[in-house]
CSV table of C-alpha atoms in Angstrom, one decimal:
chain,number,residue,atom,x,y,z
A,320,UNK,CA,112.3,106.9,105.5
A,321,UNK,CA,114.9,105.0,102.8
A,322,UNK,CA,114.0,101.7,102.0
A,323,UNK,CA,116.1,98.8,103.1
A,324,UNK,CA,118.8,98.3,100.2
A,325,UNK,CA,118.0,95.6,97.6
A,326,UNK,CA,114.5,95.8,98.4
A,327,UNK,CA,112.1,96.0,96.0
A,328,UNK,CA,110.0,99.4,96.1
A,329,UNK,CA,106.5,100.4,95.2
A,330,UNK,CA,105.9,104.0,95.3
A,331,UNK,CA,103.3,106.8,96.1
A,332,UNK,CA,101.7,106.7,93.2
A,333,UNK,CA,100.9,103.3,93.1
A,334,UNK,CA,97.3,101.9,93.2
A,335,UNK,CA,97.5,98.1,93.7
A,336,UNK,CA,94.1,96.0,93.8
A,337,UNK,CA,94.3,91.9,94.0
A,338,UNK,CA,96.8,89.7,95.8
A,339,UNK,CA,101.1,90.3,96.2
A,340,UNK,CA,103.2,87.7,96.7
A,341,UNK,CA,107.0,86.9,96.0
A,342,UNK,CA,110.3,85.9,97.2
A,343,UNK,CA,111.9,88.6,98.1
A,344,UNK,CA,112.1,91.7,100.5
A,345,UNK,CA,109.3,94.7,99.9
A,346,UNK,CA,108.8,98.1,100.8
A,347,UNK,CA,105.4,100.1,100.0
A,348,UNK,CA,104.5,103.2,100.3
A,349,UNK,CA,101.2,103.0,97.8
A,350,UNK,CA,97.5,102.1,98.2
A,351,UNK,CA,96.8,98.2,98.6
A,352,UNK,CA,93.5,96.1,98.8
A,353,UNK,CA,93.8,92.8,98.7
A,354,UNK,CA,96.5,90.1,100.3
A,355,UNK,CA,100.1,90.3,100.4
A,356,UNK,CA,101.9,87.1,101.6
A,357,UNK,CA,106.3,87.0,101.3
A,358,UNK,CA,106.0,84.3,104.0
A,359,UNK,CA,110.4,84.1,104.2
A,360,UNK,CA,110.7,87.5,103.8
A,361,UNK,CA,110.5,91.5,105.1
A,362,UNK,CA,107.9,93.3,104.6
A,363,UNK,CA,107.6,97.4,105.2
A,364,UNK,CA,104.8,99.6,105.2
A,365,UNK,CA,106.1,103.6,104.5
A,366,UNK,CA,104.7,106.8,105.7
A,367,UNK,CA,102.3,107.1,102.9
A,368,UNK,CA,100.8,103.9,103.1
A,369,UNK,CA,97.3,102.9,102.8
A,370,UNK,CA,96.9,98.9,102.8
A,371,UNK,CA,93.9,97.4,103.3
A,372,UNK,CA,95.0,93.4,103.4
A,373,UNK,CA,95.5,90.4,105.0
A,374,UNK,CA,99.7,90.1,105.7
A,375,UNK,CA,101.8,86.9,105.9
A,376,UNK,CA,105.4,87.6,106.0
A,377,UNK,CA,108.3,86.5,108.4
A,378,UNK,CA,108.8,90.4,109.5
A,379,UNK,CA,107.1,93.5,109.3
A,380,UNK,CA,107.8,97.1,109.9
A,381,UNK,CA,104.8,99.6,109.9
A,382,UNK,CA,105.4,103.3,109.1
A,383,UNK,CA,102.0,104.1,107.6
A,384,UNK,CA,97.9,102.5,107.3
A,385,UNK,CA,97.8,98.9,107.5
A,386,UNK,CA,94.3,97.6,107.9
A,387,UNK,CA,93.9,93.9,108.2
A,388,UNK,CA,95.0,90.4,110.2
A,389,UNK,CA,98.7,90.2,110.3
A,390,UNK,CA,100.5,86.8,110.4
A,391,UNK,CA,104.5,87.1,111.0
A,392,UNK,CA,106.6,84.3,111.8
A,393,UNK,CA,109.2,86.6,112.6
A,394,UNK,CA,109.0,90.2,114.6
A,395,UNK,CA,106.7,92.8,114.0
A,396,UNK,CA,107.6,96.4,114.0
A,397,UNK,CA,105.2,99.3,114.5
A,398,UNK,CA,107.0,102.5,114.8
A,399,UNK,CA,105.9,106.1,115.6
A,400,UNK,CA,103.6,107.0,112.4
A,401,UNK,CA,102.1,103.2,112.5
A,402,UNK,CA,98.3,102.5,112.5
A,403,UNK,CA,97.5,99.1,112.6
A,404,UNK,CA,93.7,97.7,112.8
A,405,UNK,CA,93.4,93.9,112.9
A,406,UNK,CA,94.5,91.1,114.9
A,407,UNK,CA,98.5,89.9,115.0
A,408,UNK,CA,100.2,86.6,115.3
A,409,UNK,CA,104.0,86.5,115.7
A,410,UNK,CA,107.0,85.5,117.9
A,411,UNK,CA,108.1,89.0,118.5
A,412,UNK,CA,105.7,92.4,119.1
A,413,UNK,CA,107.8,96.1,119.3
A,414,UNK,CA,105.6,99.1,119.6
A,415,UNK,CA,106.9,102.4,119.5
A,416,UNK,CA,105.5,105.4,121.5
A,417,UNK,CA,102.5,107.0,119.5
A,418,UNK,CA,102.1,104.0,117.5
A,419,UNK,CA,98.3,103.1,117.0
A,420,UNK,CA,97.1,99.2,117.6
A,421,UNK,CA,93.7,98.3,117.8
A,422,UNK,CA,93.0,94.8,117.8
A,423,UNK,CA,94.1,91.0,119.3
A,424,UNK,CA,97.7,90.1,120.0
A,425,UNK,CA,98.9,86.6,120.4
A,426,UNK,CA,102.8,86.1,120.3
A,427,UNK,CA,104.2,82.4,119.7
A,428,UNK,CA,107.7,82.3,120.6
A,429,UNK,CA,108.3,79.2,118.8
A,430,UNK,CA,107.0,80.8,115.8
A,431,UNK,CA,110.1,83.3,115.6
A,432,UNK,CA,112.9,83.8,117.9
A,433,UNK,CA,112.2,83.7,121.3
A,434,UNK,CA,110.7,86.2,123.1
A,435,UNK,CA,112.3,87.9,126.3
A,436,UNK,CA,112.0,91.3,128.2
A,437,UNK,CA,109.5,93.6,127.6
A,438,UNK,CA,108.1,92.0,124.8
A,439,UNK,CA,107.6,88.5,127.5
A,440,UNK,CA,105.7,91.3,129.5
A,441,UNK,CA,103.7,91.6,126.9
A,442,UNK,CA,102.8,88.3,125.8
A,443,UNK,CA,100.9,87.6,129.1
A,444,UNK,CA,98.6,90.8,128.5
A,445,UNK,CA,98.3,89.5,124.9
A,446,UNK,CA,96.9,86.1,125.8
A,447,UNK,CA,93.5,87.5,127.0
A,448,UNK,CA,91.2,87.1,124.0
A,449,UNK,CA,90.1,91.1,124.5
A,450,UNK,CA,90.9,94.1,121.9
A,451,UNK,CA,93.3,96.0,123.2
A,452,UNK,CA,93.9,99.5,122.2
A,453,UNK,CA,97.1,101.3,122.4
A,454,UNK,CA,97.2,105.2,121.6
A,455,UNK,CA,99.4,108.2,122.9
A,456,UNK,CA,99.0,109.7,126.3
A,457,UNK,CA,97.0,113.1,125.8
């Protein structure tokens, strides 16, 4: 997994405790505790990835850990290696197959781009207030 060109990279080796904010598009692949907030801009969680952190960003695109309550004005990515635990908020969901989810969803279309096919499909399951759970067939 490259990072998205003219983002700004922190790597595997990085330990990161406290609060990250900025302006500008960021890919990690490190350890994070703590909050992370680019509210106008990408966000993406590598392979090695082990964030532990509340998330406000317009996108985000999960590759690795994330633990914590996600707030996306924008779409929300999870792809194959993705664990996510905590509740999202966005205007668009896409979950690849194998991804892991466990928590609430709630999509707002007028927070993002409109929603439409199978992510609309989804919205009405995501309304309920239960946890879902969303793992690979055996």
């Amino acid at each position: 997994m490259k990072p998205v060109e003219g983002s700004t990279v922190i790597g595997k080796s990085v330990v990161v405790r406290g609060d990250i904010s900025g302006q500008e598009d960021l890919y990690l692949d490190c350890d994070i505790e703590g909050t992370i907030t680019l509210s106008e801009n990408r966000l993406t969680i590598g392979p090695e990835a082990r964030i532990v952190a509340d998330v406000t960003v317009r996108d985000l695109v999960v590759f690795g850990k994330l633990t914590g309550n996600v707030h996306a004005t924008g779409r929300v990515d999870l792809r194959q290696s993705a664990s996510l635990t905590g509740d999202i908020v966005a205007g668009r969901l896409s979950i690849e197959e194998s991804a892991i989810l466990k928590g609430k969803v709630e999509l707002k279309p007028g927070t993002g781009q409109s929603a439409s096919g199978p992510e609309t499909a989804s919205a009405s399951a995501a309304a309920s207030p239960e946890t879902h759970v969303l793992q690979p067939k055996a």
